[in-house]
mmCIF file of C-alpha atoms in Angstrom:
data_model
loop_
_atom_site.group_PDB
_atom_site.id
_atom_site.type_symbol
_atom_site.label_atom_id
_atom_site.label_comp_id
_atom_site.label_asym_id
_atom_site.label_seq_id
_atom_site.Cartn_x
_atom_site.Cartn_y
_atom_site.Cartn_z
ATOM 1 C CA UNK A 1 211.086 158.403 -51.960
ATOM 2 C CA UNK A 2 211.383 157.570 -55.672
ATOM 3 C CA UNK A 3 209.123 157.013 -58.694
ATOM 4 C CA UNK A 4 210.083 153.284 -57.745
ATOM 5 C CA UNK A 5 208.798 153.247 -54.245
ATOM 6 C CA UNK A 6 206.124 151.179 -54.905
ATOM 7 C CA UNK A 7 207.808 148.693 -56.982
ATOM 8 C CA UNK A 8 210.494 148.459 -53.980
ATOM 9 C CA UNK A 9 207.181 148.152 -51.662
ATOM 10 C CA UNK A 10 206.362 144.975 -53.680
ATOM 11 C CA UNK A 11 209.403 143.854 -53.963
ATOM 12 C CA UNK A 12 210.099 143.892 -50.104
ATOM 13 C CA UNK A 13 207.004 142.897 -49.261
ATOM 14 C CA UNK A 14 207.501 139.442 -51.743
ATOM 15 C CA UNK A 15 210.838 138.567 -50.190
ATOM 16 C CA UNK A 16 209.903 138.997 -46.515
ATOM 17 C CA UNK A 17 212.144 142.397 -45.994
ATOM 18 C CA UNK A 18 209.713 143.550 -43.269
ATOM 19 C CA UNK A 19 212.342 146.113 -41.890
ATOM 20 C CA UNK A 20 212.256 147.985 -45.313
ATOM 21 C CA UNK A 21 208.655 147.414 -45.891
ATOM 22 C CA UNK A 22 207.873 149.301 -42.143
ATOM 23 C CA UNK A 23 210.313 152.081 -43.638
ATOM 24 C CA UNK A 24 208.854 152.721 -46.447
ATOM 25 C CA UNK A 25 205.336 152.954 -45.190
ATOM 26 C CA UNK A 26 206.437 155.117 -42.268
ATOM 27 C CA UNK A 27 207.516 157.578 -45.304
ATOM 28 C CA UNK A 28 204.508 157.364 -47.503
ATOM 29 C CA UNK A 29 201.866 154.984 -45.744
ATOM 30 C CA UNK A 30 199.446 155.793 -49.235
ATOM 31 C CA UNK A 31 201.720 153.214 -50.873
ATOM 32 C CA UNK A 32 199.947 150.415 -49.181
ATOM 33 C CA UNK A 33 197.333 150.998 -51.499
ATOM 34 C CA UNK A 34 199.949 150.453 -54.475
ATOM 35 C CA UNK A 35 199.434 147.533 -56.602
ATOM 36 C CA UNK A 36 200.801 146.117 -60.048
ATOM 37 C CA UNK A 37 198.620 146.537 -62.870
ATOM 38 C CA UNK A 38 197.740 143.170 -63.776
ATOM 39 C CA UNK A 39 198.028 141.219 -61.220
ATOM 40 C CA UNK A 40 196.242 143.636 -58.830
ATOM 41 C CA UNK A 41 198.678 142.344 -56.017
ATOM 42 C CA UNK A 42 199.210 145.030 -53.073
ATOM 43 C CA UNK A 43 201.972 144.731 -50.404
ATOM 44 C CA UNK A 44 199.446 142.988 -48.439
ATOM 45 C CA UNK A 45 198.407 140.539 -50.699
ATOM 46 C CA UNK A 46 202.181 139.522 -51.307
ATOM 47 C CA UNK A 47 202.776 138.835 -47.911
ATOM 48 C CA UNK A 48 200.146 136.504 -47.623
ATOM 49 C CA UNK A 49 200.948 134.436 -50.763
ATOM 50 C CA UNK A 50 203.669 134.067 -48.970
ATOM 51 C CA UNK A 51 203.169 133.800 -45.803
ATOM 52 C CA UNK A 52 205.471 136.507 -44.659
ATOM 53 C CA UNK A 53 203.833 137.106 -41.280
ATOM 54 C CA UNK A 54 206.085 139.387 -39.878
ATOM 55 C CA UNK A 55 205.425 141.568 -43.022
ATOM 56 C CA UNK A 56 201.899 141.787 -42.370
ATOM 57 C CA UNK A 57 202.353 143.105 -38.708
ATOM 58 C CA UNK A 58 204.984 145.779 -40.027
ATOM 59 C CA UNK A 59 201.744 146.991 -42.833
ATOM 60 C CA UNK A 60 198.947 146.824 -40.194
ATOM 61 C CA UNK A 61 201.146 148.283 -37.447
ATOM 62 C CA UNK A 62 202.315 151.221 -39.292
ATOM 63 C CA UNK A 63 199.005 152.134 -41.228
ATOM 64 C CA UNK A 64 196.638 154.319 -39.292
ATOM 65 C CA UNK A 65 193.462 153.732 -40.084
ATOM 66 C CA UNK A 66 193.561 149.857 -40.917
ATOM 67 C CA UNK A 67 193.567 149.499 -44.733
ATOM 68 C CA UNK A 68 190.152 148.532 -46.757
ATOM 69 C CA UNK A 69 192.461 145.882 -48.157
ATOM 70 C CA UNK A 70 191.765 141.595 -47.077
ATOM 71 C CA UNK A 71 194.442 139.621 -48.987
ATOM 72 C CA UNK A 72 192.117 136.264 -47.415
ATOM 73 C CA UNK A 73 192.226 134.346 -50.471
ATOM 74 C CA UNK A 74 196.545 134.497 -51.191
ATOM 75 C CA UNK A 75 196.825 133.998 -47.138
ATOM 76 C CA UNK A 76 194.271 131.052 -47.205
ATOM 77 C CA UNK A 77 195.901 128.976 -49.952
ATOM 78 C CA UNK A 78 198.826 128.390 -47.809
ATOM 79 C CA UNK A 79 199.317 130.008 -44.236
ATOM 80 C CA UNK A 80 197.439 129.002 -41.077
ATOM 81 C CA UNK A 81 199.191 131.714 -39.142
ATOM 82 C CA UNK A 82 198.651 134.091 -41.694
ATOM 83 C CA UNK A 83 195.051 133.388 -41.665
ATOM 84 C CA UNK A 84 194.763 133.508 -37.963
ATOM 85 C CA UNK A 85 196.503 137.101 -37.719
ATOM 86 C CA UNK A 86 194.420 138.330 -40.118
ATOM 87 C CA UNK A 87 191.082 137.238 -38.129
ATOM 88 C CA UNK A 88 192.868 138.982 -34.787
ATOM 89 C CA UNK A 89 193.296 142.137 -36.646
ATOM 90 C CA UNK A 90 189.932 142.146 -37.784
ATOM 91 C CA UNK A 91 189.889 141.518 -41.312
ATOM 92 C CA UNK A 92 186.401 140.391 -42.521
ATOM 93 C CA UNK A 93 186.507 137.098 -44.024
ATOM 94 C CA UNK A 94 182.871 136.934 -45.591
ATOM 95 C CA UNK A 95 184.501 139.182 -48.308
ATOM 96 C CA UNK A 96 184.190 137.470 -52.144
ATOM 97 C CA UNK A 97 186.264 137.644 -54.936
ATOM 98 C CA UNK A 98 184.932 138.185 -58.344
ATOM 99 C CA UNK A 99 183.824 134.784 -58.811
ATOM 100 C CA UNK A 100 181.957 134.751 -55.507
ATOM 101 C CA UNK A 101 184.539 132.630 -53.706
ATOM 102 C CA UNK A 102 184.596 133.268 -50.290
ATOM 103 C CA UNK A 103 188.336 132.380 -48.067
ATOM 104 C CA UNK A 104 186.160 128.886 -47.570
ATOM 105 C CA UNK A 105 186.196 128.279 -51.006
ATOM 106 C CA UNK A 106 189.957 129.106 -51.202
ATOM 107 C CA UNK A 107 190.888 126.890 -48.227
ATOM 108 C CA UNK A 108 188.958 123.706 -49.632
ATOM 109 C CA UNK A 109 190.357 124.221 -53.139
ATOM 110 C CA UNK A 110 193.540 124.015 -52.098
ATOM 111 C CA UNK A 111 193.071 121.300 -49.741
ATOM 112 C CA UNK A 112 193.977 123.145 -46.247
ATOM 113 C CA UNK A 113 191.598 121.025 -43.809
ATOM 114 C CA UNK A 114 193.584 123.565 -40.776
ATOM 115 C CA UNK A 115 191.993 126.477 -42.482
ATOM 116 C CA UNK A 116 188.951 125.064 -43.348
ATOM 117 C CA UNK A 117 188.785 123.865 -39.546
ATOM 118 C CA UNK A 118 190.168 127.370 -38.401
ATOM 119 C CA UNK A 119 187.487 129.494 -39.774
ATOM 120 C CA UNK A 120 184.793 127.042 -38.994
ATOM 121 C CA UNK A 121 185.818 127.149 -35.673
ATOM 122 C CA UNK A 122 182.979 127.885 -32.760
ATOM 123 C CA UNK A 123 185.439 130.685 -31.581
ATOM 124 C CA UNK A 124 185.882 132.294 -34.680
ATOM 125 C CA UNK A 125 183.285 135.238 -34.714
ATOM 126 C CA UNK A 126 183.190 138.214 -36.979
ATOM 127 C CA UNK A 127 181.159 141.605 -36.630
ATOM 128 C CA UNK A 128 177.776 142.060 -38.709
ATOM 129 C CA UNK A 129 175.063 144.664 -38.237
ATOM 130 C CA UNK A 130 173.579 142.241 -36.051
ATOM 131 C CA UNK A 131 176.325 142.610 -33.619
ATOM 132 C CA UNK A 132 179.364 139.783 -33.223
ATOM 133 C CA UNK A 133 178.338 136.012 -34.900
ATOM 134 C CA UNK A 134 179.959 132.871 -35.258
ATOM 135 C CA UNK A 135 181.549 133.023 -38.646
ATOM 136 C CA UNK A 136 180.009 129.466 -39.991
ATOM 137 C CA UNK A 137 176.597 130.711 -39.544
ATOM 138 C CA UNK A 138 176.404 134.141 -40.726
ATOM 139 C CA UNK A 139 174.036 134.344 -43.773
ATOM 140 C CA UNK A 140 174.963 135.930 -46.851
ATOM 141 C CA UNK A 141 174.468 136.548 -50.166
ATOM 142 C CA UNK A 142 175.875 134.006 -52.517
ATOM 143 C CA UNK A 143 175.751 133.987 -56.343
ATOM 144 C CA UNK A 144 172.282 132.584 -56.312
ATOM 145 C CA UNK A 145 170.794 133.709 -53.246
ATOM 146 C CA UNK A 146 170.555 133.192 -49.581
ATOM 147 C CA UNK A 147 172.913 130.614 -47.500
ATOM 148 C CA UNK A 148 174.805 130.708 -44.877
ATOM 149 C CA UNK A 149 178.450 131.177 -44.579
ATOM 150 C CA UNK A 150 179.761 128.043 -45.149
ATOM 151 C CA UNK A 151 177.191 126.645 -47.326
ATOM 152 C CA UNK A 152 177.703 129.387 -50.119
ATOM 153 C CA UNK A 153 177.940 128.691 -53.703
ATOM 154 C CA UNK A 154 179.991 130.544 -56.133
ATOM 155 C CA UNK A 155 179.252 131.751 -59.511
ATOM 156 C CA UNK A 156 179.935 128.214 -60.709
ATOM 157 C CA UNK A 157 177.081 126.791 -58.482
ATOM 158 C CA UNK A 158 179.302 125.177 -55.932
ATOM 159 C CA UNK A 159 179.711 125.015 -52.129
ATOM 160 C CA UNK A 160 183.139 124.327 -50.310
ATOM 161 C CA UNK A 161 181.689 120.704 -49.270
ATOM 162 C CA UNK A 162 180.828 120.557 -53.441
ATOM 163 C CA UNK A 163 184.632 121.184 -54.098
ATOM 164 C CA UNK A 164 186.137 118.940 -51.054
ATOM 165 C CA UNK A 165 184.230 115.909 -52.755
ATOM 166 C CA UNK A 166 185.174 116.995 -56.264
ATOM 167 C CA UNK A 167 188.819 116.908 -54.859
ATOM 168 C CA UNK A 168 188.085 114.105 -52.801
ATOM 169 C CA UNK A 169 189.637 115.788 -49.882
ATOM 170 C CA UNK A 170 188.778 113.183 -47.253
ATOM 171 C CA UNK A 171 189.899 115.409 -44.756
ATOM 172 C CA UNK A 172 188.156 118.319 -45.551
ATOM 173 C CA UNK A 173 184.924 116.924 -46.237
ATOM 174 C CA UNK A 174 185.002 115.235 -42.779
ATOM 175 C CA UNK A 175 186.432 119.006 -41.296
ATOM 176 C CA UNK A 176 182.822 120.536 -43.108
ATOM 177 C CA UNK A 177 180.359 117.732 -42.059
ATOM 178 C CA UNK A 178 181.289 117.968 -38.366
ATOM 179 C CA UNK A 179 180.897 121.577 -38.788
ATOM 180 C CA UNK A 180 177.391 121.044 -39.909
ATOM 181 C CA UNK A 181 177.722 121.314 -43.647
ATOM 182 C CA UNK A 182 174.848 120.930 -45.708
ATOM 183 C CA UNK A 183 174.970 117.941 -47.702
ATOM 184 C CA UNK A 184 171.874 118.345 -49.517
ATOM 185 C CA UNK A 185 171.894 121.509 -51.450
ATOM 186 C CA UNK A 186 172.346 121.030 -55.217
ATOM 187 C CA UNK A 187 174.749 122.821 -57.495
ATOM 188 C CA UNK A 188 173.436 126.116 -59.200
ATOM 189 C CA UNK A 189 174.336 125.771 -63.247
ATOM 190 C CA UNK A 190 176.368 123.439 -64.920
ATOM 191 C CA UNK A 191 179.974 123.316 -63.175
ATOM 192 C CA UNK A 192 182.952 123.728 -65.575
ATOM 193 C CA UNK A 193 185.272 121.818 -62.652
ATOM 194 C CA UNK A 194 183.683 117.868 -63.139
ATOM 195 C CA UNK A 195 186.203 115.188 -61.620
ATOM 196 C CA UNK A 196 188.554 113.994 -63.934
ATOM 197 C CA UNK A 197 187.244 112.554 -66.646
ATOM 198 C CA UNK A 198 183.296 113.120 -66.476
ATOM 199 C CA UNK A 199 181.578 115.771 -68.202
ATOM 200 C CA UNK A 200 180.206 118.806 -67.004
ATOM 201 C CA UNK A 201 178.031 118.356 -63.442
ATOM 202 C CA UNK A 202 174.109 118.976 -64.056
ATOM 203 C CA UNK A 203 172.178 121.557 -61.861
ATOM 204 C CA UNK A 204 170.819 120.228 -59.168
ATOM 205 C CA UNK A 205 173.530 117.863 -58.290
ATOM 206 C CA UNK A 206 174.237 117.216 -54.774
ATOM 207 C CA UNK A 207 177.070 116.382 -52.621
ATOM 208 C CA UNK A 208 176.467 112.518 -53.224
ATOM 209 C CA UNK A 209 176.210 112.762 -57.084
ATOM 210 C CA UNK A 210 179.669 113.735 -56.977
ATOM 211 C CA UNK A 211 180.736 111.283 -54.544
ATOM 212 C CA UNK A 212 179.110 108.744 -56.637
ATOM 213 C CA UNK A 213 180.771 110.021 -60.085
ATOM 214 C CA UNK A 214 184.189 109.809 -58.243
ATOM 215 C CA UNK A 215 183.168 105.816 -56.626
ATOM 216 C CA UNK A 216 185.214 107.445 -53.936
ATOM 217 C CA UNK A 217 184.018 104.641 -50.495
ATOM 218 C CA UNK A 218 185.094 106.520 -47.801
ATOM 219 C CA UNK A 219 183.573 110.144 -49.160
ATOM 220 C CA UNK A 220 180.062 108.527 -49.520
ATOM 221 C CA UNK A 221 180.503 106.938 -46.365
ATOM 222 C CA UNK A 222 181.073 110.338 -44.600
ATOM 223 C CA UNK A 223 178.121 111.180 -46.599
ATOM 224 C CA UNK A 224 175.766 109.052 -45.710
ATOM 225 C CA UNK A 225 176.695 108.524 -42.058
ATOM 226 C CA UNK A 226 176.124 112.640 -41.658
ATOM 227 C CA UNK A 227 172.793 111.959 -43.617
ATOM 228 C CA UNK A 228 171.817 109.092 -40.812
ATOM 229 C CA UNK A 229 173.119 110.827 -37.505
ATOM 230 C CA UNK A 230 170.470 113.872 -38.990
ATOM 231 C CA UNK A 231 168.187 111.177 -39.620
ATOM 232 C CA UNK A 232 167.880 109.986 -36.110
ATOM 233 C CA UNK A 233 168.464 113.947 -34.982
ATOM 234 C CA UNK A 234 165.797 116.208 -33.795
ATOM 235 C CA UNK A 235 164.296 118.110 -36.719
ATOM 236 C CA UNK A 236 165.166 122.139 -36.315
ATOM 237 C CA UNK A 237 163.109 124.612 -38.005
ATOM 238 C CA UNK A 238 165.135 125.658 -41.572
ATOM 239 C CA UNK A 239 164.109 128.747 -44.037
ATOM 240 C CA UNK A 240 163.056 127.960 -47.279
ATOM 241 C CA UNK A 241 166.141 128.311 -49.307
ATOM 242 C CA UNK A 242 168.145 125.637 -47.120
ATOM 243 C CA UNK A 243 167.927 121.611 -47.901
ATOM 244 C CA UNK A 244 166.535 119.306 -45.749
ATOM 245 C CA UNK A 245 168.732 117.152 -43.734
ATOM 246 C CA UNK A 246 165.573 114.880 -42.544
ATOM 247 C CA UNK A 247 165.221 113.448 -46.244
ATOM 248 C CA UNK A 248 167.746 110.657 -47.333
ATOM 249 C CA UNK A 249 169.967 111.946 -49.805
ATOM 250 C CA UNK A 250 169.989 109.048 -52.089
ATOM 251 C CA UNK A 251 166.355 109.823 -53.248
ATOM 252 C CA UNK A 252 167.313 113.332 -53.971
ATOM 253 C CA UNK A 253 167.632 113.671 -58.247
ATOM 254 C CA UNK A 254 169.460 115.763 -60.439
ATOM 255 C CA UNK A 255 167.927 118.557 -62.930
ATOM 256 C CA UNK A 256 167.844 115.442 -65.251
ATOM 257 C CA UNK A 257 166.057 113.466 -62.702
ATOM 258 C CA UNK A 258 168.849 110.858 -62.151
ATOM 259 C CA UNK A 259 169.411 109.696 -58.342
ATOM 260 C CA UNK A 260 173.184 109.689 -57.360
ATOM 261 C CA UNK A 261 173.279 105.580 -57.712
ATOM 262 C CA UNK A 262 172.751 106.090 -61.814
ATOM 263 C CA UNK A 263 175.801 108.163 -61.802
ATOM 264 C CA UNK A 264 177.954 105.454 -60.146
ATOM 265 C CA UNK A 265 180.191 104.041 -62.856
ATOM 266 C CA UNK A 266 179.325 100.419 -64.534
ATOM 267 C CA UNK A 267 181.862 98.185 -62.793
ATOM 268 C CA UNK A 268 181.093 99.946 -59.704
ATOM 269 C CA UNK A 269 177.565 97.517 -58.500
ATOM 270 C CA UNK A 270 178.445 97.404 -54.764
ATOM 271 C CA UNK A 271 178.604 101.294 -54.958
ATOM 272 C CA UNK A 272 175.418 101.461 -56.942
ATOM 273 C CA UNK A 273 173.649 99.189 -54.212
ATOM 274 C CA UNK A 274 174.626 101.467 -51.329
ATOM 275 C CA UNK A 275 173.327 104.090 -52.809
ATOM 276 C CA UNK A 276 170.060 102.654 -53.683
ATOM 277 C CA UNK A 277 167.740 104.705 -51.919
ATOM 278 C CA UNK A 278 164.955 101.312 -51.003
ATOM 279 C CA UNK A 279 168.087 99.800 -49.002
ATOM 280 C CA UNK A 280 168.003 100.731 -45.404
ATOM 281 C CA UNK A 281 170.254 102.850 -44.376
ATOM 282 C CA UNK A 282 172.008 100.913 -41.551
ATOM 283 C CA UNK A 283 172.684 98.498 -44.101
ATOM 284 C CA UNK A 284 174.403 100.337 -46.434
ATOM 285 C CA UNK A 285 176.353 101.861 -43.836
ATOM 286 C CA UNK A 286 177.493 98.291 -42.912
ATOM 287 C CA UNK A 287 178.593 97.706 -46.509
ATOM 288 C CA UNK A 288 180.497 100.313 -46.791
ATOM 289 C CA UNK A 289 182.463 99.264 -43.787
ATOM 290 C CA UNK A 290 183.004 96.023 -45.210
ATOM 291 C CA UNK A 291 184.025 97.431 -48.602
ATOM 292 C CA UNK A 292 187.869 97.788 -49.267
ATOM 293 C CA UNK A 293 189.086 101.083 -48.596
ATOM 294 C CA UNK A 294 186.432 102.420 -45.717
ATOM 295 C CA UNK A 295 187.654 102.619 -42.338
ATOM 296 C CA UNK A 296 185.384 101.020 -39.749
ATOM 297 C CA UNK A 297 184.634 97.552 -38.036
ATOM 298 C CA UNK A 298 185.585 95.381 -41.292
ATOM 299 C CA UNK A 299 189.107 95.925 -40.476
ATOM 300 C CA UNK A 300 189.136 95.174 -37.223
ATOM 301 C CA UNK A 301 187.229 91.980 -37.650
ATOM 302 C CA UNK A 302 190.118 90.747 -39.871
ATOM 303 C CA UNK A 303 192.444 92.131 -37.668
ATOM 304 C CA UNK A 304 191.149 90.282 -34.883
ATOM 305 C CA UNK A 305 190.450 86.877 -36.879
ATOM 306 C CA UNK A 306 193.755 86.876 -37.749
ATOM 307 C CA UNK A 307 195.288 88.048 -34.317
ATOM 308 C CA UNK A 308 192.854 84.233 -33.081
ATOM 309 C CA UNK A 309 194.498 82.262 -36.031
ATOM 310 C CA UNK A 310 197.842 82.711 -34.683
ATOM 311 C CA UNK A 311 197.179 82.211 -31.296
ATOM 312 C CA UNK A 312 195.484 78.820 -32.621
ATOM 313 C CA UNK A 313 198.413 77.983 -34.113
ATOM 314 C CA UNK A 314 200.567 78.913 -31.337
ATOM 315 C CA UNK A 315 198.828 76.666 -29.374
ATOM 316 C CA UNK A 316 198.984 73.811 -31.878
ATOM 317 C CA UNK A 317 202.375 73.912 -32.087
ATOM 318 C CA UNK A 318 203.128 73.888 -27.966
ATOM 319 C CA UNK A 319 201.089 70.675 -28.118
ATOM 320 C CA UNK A 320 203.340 69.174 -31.003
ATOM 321 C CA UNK A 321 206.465 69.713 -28.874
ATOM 322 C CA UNK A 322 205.183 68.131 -25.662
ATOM 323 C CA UNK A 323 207.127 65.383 -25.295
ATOM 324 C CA UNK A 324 204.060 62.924 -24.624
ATOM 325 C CA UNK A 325 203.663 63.550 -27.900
ATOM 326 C CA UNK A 326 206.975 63.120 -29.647
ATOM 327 C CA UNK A 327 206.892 60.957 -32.680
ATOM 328 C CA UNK A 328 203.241 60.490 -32.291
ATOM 329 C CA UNK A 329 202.457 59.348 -36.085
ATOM 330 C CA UNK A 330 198.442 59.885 -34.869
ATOM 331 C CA UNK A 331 199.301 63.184 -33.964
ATOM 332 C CA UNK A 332 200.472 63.826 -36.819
ATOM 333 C CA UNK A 333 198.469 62.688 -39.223
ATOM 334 C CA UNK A 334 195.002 63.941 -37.152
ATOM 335 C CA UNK A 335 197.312 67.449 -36.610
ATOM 336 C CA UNK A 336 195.923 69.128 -40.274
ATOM 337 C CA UNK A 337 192.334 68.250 -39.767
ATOM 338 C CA UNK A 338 192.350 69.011 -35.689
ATOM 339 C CA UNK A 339 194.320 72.419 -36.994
ATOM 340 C CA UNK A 340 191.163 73.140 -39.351
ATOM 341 C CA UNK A 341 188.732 72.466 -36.772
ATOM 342 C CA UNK A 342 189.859 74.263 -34.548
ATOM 343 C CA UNK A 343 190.551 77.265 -37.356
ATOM 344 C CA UNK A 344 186.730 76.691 -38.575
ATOM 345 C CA UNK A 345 185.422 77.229 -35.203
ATOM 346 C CA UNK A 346 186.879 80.049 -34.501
ATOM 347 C CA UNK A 347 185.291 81.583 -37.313
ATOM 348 C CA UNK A 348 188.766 81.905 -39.573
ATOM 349 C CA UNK A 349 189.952 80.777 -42.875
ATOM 350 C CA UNK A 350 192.546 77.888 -42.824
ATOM 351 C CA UNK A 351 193.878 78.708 -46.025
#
C-alpha cells in the first residue's frame, strides 16, 4: 500500500465502498486508526456520518482486537441502524466528547426521538464495573458532578430534556419524560444556546423556565402532567445531588429568584396563570387542555358539539320535508327559534 492509503481509507469509507475499505484493512488493519488532521475523522467515524452500515461491519469484522474508537456522536445525528449496530458490537455509549456531550445529547440536538427512544430503551444495557446496567440509569460523571445517564449536563449546564425544550422537540421531550427524565434539575452556568430571541438562560433554570420562555402549550403541558403523575406517585428514596420530583415545579426559582411564570412573555397571561404555582394543579392541567394548540379533551368536546349540531339540524330539516308540514307558514316562521332551542340545549352555539 501507498503513502495514500489512508486518504483512500477515508475516502472509501465516506462513499460507502465497503469492498475496498475490507481490502485495505485486511492489508494494513493499523490504518483504522488513521484520521485527517483537522477534522479528527477516522474511517469509522465517516461511516457513521453517513450511515454507511455495511462499512462499519467490513471495519469491525476485519479488525482484531475491536478498535478503542466510538464514532456515537456522527452515527447518532442521523442513523438508527447505525446506532443500533454499534450497541450490538459493544461500543460504550456513556463515552463524552470534549464538551461533555454524551450520544443523548447528540440524539436530542438533532431531533432523533428513535434514538433518543433507542438508547433509553429498558433493553438497552451496557457493561460497568458493577457488572451489565440499563443504560438510562447508569450514573456518571457529568461536567458538574454526579447524575445519571440520561440526566447529564454538559459543559454548558444542560441536560438532553434541557435541549428537547429549547428545541421544542415535542417528541423528544415526551420520548425523555416517559423514560423518567428529571424535570427538575436546573441548568449549571449561563447557557450560550437561549431560544431564539431571549438572552442567555440563568443558572438554576429548570426544564419549565424554558418551556415558559418559549410559551410553547403543549411542552409545559408534558411538563406539568409528568410533575402531577410524580405528585400522586409513591415517593422513592433519591441521593442528594438529584431534584425532587415530589415538589411542584412551578415554585422552583431561578439563580435570580424568578419562578418560571415571570419568564412567560407579556401577551402570554393564560400561560402565566398556569404556571402560577397557588393554582391547583388539576386546574391548570385543565387549562391547558382547553388552550389552542394542546391536545386533550378540549378538542374532542368541540368535536363532539359539533358532530350534535349537525345531527340537530339533520333532524330539523327531515321534519321540514314531511309533507304534514308542507307550506306550513307556522313552521316556518317558529323553525329559527325551535332550531336555537333545540341548539341551546344541547349545549352548542347557533351561530
Amino acid at each position: 500500500m501507498g503513502p495514500g492509503a489512508g486518504r483512500e481509507l477515508l475516502r472509501s469509507a465516506a462513499i460507502g465502498d465497503h469492498s475496498r475499505v475490507r481490502e485495505i484493512l485486511e492489508l494494513r488493519p493499523t490504518l483504522a486508526a488513521y484520521n485527517q488532521a483537522i477534522r479528527q475523522e477516522s474511517c469509522l467515524h465517516a461511516a457513521a456520518a453517513r450511515g454507511h452500515l455495511e462499512v462499519l461491519e467490513a471495519v469491525v469484522e476485519t479488525l482484531q482486537p475491536k478498535p478503542p474508537m466510538r464514532p456515537w456522536h456522527q452515527a447518532v445525528d442521523r442513523h438508527l441502524n447505525c446506532v443500533g449496530f454499534l450497541l450490538s458490537e459493544g461500543a460504550d455509549p456513556l463515552v463524552q466528547d470534549w464538551e461533555k456531550r454524551s450520544a443523548l445529547h447528540h440524539a436530542v440536538g438533532h431531533g432523533k426521538a428513535p434514538v433518543v427512544q433507542k438508547l433509553l430503551q429498558d433493553t438497552t444495557h451496557v457493561r460497568t464495573q458493577f457488572g451489565l446496567q440499563v443504560l438510562k440509569s447508569v450514573h456518571l460523571r457529568d461536567a458538574f458532578g454526579q447524575a445519571r445517564y440520561m440526566d447529564s449536563r454538559a459543559i454548558y449546564g444542560m441536560t438532553p430534556l434541557h435541549i428537547a425544550v429549547m428545541r421544542q422537540d415535542s417528541a423528544c421531550v415526551r420520548a425523555l419524560l416517559e423514560a423518567g427524565a428529571d424535570f427538575t434539575i436546573r441548568s449549571a452556568g449561563e447557557s450560550e444556546l437561549p431560544p431564539p430571541g431571549v438572552g442567555s438562560l440563568p443558572f438554576g433554570s429548570t426544564c419549565l423556565h424554558l418551556a415558559a420562555l418559549c410559551a410553547n402549550v403543549g411542552i409545559i403541558q408534558a411538563l406539568l402532567q409528568a410533575n402531577a403523575d410524580c405528585l400522586g406517585g409513591a415517593r422513592e428514596p433519591r441521593r442528594a445531588w438529584e431534584g425532587d420530583q415530589h415538589l411542584d415545579v412551578r415554585s422552583m426559582p431561578d439563580a435570580k429568584g424568578r419562578l418560571p411564570w415571570c419568564l412567560a412573555p407579556r401577551r402570554c397571561v393564560d400561560i402565566a396563570r398556569i404556571l402560577d404555582p397557588t393554582r391547583p394543579m388539576r386546574g391548570a392541567l385543565q387549562d391547558l387542555q382547553a388552550m389552542q394548540g394542546a391536545l386533550g379533551a378540549a378538542k374532542l368536546q368541540v368535536l363532539a358539539a359539533a358532530a350534535v349540531r349537525n345531527r340537530l339540524l339533520g333532524s330539523l330539516r327531515a321534519i321540514q320535508q314531511k309533507p304534514e308540514f308542507a307550506g306550513s307558514e307556522l313552521f316556518a316562521l317558529g323553525n329559527e327559534s325551535h332550531e336555537r332551542k333545540l341548539l341551546r340545549a344541547a349545549g352548542c352555539p347557533s351561530n
